[in-house]
PDB file of C-alpha atoms in Angstrom:
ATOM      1  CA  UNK A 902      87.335 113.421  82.121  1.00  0.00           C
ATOM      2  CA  UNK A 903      90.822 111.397  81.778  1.00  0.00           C
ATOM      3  CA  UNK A 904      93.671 113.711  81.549  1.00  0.00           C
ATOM      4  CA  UNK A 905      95.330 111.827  78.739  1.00  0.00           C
ATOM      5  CA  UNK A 906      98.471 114.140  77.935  1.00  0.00           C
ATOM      6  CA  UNK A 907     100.292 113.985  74.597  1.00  0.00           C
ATOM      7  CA  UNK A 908     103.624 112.557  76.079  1.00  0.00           C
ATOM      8  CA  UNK A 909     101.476 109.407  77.259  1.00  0.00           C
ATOM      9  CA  UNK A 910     100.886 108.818  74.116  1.00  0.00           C
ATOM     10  CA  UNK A 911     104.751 109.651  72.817  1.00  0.00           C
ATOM     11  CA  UNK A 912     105.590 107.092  75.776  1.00  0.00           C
ATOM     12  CA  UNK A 913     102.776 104.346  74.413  1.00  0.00           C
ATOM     13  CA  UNK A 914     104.450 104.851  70.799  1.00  0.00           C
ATOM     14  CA  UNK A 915     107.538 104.531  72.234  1.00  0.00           C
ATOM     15  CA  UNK A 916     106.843 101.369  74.168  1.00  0.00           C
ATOM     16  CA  UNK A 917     104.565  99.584  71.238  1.00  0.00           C
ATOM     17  CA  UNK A 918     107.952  99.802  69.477  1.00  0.00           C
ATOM     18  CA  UNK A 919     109.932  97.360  71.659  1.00  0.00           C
ATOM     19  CA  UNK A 920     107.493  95.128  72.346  1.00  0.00           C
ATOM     20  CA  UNK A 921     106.826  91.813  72.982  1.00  0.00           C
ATOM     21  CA  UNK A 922     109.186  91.359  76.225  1.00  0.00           C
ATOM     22  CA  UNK A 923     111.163  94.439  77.752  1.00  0.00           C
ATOM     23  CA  UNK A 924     113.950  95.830  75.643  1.00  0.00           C
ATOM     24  CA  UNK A 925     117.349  95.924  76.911  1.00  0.00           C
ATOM     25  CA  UNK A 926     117.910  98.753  74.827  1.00  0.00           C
ATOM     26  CA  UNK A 927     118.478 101.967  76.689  1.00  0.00           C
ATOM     27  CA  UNK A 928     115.228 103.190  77.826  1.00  0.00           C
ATOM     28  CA  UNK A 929     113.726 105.912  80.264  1.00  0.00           C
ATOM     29  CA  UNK A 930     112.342 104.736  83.354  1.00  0.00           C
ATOM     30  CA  UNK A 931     108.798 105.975  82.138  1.00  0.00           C
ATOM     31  CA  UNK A 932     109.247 104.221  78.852  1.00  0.00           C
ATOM     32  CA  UNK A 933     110.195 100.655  80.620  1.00  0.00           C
ATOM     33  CA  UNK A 934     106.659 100.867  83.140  1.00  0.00           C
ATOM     34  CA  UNK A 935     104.987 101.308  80.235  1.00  0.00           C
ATOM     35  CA  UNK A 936     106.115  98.912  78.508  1.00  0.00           C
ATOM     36  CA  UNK A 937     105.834  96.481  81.445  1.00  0.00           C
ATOM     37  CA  UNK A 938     101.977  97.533  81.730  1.00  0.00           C
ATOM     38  CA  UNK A 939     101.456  97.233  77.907  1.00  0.00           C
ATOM     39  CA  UNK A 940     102.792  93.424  78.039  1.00  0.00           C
ATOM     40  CA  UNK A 941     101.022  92.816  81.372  1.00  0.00           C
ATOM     41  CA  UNK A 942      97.624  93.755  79.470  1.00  0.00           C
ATOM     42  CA  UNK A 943      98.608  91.847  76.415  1.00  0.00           C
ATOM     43  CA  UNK A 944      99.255  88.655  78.095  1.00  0.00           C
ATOM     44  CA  UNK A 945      95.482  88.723  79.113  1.00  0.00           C
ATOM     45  CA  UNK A 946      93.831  89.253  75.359  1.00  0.00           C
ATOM     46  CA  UNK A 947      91.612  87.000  73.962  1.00  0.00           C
ATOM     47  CA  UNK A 948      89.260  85.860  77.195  1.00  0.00           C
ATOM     48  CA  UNK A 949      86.410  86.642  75.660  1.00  0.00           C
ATOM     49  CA  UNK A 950      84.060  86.477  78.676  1.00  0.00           C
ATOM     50  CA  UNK A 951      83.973  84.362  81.989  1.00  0.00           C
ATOM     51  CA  UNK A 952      81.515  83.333  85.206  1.00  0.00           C
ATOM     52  CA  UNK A 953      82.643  82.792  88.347  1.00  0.00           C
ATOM     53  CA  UNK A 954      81.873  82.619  92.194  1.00  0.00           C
ATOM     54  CA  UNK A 955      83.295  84.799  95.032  1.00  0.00           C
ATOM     55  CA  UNK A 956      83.498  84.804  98.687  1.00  0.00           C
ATOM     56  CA  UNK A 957      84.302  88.477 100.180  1.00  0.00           C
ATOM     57  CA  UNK A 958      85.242  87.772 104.055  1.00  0.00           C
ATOM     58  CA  UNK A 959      85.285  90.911 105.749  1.00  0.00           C
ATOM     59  CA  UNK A 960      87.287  91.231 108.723  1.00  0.00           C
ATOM     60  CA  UNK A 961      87.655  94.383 111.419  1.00  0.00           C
ATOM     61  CA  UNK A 962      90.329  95.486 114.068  1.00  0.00           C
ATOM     62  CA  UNK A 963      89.478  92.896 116.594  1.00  0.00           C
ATOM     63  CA  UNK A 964      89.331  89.858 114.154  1.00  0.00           C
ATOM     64  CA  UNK A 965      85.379  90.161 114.229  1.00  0.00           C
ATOM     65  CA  UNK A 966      84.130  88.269 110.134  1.00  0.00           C
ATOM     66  CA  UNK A 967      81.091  89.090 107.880  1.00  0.00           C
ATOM     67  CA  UNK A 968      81.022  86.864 104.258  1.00  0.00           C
ATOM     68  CA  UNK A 969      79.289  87.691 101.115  1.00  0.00           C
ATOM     69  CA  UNK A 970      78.729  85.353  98.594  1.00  0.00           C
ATOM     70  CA  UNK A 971      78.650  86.373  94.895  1.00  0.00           C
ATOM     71  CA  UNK A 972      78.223  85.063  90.994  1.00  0.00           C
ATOM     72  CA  UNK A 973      80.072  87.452  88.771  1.00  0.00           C
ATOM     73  CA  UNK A 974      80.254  87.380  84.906  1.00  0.00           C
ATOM     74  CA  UNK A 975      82.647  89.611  82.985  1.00  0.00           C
ATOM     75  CA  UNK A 976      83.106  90.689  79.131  1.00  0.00           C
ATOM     76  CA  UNK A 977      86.468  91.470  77.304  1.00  0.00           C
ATOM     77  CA  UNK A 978      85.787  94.450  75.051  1.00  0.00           C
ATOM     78  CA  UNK A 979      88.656  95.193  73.103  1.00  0.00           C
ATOM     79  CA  UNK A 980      87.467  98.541  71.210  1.00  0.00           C
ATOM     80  CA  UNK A 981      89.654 101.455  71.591  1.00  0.00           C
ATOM     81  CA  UNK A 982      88.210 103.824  73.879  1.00  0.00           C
ATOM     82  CA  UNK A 983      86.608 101.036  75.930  1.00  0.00           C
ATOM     83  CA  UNK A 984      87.159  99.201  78.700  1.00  0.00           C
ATOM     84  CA  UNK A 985      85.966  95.719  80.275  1.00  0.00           C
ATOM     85  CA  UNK A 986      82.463  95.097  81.675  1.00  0.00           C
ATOM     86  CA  UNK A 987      81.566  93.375  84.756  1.00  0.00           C
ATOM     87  CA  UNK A 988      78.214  92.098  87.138  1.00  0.00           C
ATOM     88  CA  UNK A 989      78.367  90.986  89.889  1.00  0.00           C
ATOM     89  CA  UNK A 990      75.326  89.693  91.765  1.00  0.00           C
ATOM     90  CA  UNK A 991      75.059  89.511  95.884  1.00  0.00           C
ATOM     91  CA  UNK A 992      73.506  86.184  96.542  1.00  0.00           C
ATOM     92  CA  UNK A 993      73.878  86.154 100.279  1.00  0.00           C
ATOM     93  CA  UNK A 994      73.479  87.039 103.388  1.00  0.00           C
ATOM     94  CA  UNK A 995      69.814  87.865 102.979  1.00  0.00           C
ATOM     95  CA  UNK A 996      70.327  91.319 103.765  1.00  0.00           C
ATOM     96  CA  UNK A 997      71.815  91.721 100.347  1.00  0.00           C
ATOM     97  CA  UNK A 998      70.885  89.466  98.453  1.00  0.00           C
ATOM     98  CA  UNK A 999      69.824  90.309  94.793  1.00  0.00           C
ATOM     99  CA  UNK A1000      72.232  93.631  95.263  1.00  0.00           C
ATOM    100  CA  UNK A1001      73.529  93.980  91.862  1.00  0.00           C
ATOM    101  CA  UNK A1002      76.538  95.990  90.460  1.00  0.00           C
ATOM    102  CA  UNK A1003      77.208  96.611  87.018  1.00  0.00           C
ATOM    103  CA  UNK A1004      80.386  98.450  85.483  1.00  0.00           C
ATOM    104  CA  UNK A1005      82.229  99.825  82.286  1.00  0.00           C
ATOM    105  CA  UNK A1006      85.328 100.617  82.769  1.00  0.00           C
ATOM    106  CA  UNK A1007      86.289 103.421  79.975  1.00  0.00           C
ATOM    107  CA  UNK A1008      89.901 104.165  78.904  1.00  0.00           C
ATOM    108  CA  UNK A1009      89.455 108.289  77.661  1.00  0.00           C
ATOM    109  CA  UNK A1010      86.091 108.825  79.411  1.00  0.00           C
ATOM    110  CA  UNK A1011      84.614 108.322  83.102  1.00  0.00           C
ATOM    111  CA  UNK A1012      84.064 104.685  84.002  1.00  0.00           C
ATOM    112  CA  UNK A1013      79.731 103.876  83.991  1.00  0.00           C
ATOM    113  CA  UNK A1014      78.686 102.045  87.076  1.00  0.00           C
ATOM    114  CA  UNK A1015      75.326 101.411  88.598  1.00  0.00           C
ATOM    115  CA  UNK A1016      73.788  99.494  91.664  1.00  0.00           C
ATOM    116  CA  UNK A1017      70.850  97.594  91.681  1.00  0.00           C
ATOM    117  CA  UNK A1018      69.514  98.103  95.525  1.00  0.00           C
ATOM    118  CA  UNK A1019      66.345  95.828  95.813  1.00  0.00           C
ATOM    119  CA  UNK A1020      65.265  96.935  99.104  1.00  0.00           C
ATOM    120  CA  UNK A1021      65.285 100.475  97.571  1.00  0.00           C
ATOM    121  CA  UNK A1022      63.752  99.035  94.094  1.00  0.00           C
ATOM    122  CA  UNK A1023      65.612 101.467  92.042  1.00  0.00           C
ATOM    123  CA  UNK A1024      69.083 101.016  90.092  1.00  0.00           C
ATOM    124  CA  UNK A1025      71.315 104.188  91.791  1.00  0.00           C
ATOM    125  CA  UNK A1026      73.942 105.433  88.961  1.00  0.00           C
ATOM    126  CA  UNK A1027      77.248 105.502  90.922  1.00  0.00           C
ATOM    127  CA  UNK A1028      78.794 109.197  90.309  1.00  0.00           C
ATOM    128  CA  UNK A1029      82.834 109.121  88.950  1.00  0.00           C
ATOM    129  CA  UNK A1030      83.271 111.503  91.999  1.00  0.00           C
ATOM    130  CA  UNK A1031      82.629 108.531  94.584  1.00  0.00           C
ATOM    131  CA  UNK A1032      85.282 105.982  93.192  1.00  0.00           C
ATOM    132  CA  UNK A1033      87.508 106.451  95.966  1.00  0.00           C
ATOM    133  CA  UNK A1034      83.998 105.021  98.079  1.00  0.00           C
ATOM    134  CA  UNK A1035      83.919 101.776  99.731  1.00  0.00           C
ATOM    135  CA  UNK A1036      82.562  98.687  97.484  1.00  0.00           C
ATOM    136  CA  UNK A1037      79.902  97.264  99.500  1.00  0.00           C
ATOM    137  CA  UNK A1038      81.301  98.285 103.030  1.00  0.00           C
ATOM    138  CA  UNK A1039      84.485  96.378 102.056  1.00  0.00           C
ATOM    139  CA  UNK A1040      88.151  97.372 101.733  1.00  0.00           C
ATOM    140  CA  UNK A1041      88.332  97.728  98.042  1.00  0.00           C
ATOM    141  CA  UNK A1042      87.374 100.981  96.645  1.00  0.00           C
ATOM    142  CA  UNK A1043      84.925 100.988  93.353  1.00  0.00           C
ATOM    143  CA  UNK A1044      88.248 101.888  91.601  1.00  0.00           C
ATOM    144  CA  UNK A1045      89.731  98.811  92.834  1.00  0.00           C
ATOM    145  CA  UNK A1046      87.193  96.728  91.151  1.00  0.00           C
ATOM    146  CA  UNK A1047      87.320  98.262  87.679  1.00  0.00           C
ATOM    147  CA  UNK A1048      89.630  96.555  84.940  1.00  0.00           C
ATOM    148  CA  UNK A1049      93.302  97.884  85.063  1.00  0.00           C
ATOM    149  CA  UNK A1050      92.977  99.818  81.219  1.00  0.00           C
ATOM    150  CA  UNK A1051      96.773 100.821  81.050  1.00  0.00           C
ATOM    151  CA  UNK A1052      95.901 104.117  79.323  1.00  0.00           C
ATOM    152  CA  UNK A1053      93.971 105.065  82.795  1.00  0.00           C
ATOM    153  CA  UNK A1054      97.631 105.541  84.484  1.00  0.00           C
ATOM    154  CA  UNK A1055     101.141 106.914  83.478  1.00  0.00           C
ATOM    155  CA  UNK A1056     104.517 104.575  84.926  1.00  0.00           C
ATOM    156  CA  UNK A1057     107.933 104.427  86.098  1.00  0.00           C
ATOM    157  CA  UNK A1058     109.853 101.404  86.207  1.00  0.00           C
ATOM    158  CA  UNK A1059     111.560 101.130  90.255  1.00  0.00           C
ATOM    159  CA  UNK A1060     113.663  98.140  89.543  1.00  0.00           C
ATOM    160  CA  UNK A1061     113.770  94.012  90.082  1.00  0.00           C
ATOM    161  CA  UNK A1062     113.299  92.508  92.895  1.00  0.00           C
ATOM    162  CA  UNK A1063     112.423  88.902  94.195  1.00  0.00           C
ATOM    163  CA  UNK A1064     108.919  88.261  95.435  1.00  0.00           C
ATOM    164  CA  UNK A1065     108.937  84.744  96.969  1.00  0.00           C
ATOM    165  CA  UNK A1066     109.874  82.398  94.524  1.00  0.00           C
ATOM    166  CA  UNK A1067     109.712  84.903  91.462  1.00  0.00           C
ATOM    167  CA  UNK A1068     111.306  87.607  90.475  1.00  0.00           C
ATOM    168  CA  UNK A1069     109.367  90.547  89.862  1.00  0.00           C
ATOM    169  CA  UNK A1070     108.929  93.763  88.268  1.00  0.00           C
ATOM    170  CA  UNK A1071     108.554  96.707  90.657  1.00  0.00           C
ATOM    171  CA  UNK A1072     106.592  99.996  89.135  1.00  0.00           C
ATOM    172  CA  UNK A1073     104.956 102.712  89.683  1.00  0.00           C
ATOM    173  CA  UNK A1074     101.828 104.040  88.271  1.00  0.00           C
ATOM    174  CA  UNK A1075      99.860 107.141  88.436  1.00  0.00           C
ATOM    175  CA  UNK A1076      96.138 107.525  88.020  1.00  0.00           C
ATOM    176  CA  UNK A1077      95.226 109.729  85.198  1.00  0.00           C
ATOM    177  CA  UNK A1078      91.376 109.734  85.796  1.00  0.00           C
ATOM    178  CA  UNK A1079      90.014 112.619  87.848  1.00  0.00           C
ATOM    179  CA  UNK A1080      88.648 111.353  91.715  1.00  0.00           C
ATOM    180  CA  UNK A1081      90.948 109.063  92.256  1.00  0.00           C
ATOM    181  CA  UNK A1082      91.992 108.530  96.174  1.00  0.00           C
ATOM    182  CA  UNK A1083      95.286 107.462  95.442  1.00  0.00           C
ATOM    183  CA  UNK A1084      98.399 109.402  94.283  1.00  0.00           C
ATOM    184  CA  UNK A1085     100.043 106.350  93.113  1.00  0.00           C
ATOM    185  CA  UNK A1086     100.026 102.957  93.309  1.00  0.00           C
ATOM    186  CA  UNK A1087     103.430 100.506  93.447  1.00  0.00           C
ATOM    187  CA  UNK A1088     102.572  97.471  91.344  1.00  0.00           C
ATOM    188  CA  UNK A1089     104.490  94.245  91.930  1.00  0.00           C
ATOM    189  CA  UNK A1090     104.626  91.753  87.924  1.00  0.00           C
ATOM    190  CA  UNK A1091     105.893  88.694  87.772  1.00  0.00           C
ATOM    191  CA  UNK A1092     108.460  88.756  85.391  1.00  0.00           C
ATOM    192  CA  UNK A1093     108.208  85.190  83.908  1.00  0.00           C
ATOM    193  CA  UNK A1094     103.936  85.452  83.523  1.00  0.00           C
ATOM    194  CA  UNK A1095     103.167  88.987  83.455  1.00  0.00           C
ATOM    195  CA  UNK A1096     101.202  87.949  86.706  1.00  0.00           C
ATOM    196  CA  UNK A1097      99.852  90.624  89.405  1.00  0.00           C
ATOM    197  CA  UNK A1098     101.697  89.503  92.623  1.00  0.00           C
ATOM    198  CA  UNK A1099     100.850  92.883  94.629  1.00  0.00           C
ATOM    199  CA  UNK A1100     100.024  96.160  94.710  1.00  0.00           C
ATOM    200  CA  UNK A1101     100.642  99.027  97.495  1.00  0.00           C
ATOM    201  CA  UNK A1102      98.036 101.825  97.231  1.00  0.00           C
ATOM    202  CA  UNK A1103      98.992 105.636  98.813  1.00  0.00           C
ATOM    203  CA  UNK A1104      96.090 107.824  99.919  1.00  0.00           C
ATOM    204  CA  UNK A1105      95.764 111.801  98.398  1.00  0.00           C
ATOM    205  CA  UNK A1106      98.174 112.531 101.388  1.00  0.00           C
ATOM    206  CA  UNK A1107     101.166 110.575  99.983  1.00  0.00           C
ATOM    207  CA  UNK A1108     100.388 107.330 103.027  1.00  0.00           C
ATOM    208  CA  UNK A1109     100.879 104.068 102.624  1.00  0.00           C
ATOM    209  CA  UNK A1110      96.960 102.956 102.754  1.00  0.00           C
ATOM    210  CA  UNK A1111      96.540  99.902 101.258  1.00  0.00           C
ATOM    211  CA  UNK A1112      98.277  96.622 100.214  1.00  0.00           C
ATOM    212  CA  UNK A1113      96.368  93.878  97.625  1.00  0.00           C
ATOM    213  CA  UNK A1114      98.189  90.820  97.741  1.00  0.00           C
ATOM    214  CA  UNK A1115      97.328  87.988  94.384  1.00  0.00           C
ATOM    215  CA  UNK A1116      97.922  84.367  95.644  1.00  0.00           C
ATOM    216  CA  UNK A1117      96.611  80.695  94.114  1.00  0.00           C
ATOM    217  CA  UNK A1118      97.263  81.446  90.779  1.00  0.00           C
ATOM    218  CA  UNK A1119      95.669  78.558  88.001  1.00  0.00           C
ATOM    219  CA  UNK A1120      96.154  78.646  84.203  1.00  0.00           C
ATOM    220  CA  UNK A1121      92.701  78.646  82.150  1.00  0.00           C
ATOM    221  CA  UNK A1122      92.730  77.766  78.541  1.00  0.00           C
ATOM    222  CA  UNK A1123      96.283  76.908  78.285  1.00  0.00           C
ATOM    223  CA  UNK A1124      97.203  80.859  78.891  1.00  0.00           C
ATOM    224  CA  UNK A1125      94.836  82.837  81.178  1.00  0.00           C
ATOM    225  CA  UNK A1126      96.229  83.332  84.842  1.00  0.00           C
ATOM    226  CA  UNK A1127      93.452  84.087  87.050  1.00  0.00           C
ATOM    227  CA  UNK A1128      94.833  84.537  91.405  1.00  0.00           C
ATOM    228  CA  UNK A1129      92.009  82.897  93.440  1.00  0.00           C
ATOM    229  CA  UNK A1130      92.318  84.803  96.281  1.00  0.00           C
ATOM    230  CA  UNK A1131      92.765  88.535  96.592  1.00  0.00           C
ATOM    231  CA  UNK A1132      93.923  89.982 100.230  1.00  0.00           C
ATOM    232  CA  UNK A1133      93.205  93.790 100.849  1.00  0.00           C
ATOM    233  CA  UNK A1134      95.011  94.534 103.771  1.00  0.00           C
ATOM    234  CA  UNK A1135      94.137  98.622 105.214  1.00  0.00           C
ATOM    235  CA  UNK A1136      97.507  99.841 107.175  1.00  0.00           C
ATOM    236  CA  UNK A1137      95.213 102.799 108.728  1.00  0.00           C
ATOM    237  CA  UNK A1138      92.413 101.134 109.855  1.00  0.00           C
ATOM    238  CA  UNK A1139      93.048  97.588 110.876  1.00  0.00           C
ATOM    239  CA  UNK A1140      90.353  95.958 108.251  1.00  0.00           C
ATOM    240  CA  UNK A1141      90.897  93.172 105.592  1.00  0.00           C
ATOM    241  CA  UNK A1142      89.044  92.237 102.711  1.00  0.00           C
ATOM    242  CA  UNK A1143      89.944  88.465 101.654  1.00  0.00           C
ATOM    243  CA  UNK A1144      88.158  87.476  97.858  1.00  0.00           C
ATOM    244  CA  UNK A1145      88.151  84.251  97.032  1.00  0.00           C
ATOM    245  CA  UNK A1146      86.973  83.117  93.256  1.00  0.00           C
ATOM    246  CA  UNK A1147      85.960  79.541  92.686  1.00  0.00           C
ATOM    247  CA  UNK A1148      84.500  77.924  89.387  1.00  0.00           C
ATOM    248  CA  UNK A1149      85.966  79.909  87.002  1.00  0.00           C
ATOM    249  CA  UNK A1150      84.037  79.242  83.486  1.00  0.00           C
ATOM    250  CA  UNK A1151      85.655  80.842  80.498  1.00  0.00           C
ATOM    251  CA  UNK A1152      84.275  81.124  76.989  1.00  0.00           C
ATOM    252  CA  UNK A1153      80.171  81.162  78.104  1.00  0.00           C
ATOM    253  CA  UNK A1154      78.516  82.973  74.976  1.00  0.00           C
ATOM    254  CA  UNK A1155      78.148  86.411  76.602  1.00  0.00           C
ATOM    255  CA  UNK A1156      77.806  89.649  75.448  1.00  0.00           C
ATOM    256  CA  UNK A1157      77.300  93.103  75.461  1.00  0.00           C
ATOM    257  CA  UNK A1158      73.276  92.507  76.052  1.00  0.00           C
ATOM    258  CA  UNK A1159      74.159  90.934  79.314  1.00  0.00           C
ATOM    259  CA  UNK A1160      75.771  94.168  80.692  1.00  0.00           C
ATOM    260  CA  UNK A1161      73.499  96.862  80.014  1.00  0.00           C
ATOM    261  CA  UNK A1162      71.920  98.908  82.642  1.00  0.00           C
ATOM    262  CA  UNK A1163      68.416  98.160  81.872  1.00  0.00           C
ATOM    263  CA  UNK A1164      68.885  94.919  81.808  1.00  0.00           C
ATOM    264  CA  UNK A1165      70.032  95.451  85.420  1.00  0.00           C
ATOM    265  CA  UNK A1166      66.966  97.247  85.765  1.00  0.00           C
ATOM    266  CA  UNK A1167      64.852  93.717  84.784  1.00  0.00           C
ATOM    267  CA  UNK A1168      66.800  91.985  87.834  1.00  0.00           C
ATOM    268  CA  UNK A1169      64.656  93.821  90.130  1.00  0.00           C
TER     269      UNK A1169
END
């Protein structure tokens, strides 16, 4: 169960106020991240749904590579409470191919998730106490995957800073949801877009564990930014996770009978 508190929602009252673009009126720091995550997710309404293809290069200590190839299909859902829904389909190597994983992300309740395991022939419901668990023996953790719902975390604005050629918005956000692995996460936005550029995830012991790095950004129906390659870099253990998207199709005619778990089951 999401520990939603009543000054979140003081803070999301507070921020729906100033928006669109940050205020330069006199703000808390809290107040300003949220604000920042509340135009962040705005930027991104209207999708609808989308296909697309991915390549997951896994990488260990010594440089040694395993790639997965996947299709992946994902639905906006826009009703309060809710979150987006994903599936995303292992086509190769043969070892797991047909894998399938399907997800809700929920704003006020536990995320739904199941795996389709076709060596197993059974679809294994994914408990809300492993989402700190390795996707698919990758570097991403389930809660990596899900849709970034900006009621899921509280913020704090950090300050500006330049990130390459951009300038950026540096904050800091807190999961809310119970069985996380982080305690926080430090989210690079680009300021002129509203773009992901990078995020720095810190394990329950306050370490720097992770970095996610966004890079070949393209501009879908005249508005939607979608990075083509996500880098998952693990500081602790050496590893990498590289995912690169490729034939992005927005607009496709799907919905919500495309993402429900017994249609996973049918996949079998």
């Amino acid at each position: 169960m999401l520990k939603i508190s009543k000054s979140f929602f003081s803070l999301l009252t507070a921020a729906l106020i100033v928006i669109p673009g940050v205020s330069a009126l006199a703000q808390t720091a809290q107040e300003k991240g949220l604000e920042i995550a509340i135009a962040t997710d705005k930027a991104n309404e209207g999708w609808g749904d989308s296909t697309s293809e991915l390549k997951m290069i896994m990488s260990n200590a010594q440089g040694q590579t395993s790639t997965r190839e996947l299709r992946l299909k994902n639905l906006e859902v826009t009703g309060e409470g809710l979150g987006d829904k994903s599936l995303s389909i292992f086509d190769r190597p043969r070892d797991v191919e047909g894998t399938a994983f399907l997800s809700h992300t929920k704003v006020l309740e536990a995320d739904d998730q199941w795996l389709l395991l076709p060596a197993l022939g059974r679809v294994k419901r994914i408990s809300s106490a492993n989402k700190s668990g390795p996707f698919m023996g990758s570097e991403f953790a389930y809660e990596d995957i899900l849709s970034p719902e900006v009621a899921k975390y509280s913020y704090v604005y950090l300050r500006d800073e330049v990130c390459g050629t951009l300038t950026c918005y540096v904050i800091e956000r807190t999961p809310l949801y119970e069985n996380s692995g982080y305690t926080k996460q430090i989210v690079w936005i680009d300021q002129a877009e509203y773009r992901y550029m990078k995020i720095a995830f810190y394990d329950r012991k306050d370490s720097h564990l992770k970095t996610l790095t966004y890079s070949d950004y393209q501009q879908y129906l005249g508005k939607y930014w979608r990075a083509h390659t996500f880098q998952m870099d693990n500081h602790q253990n050496g590893k990498a996770t590289t995912l690169s998207y490729s034939n992005y199709v927005f607009q496709t005619g799907l919905d919500d009978k495309d993402f429900t778990s017994s249609r996973l089951s049918k996949m079998r």
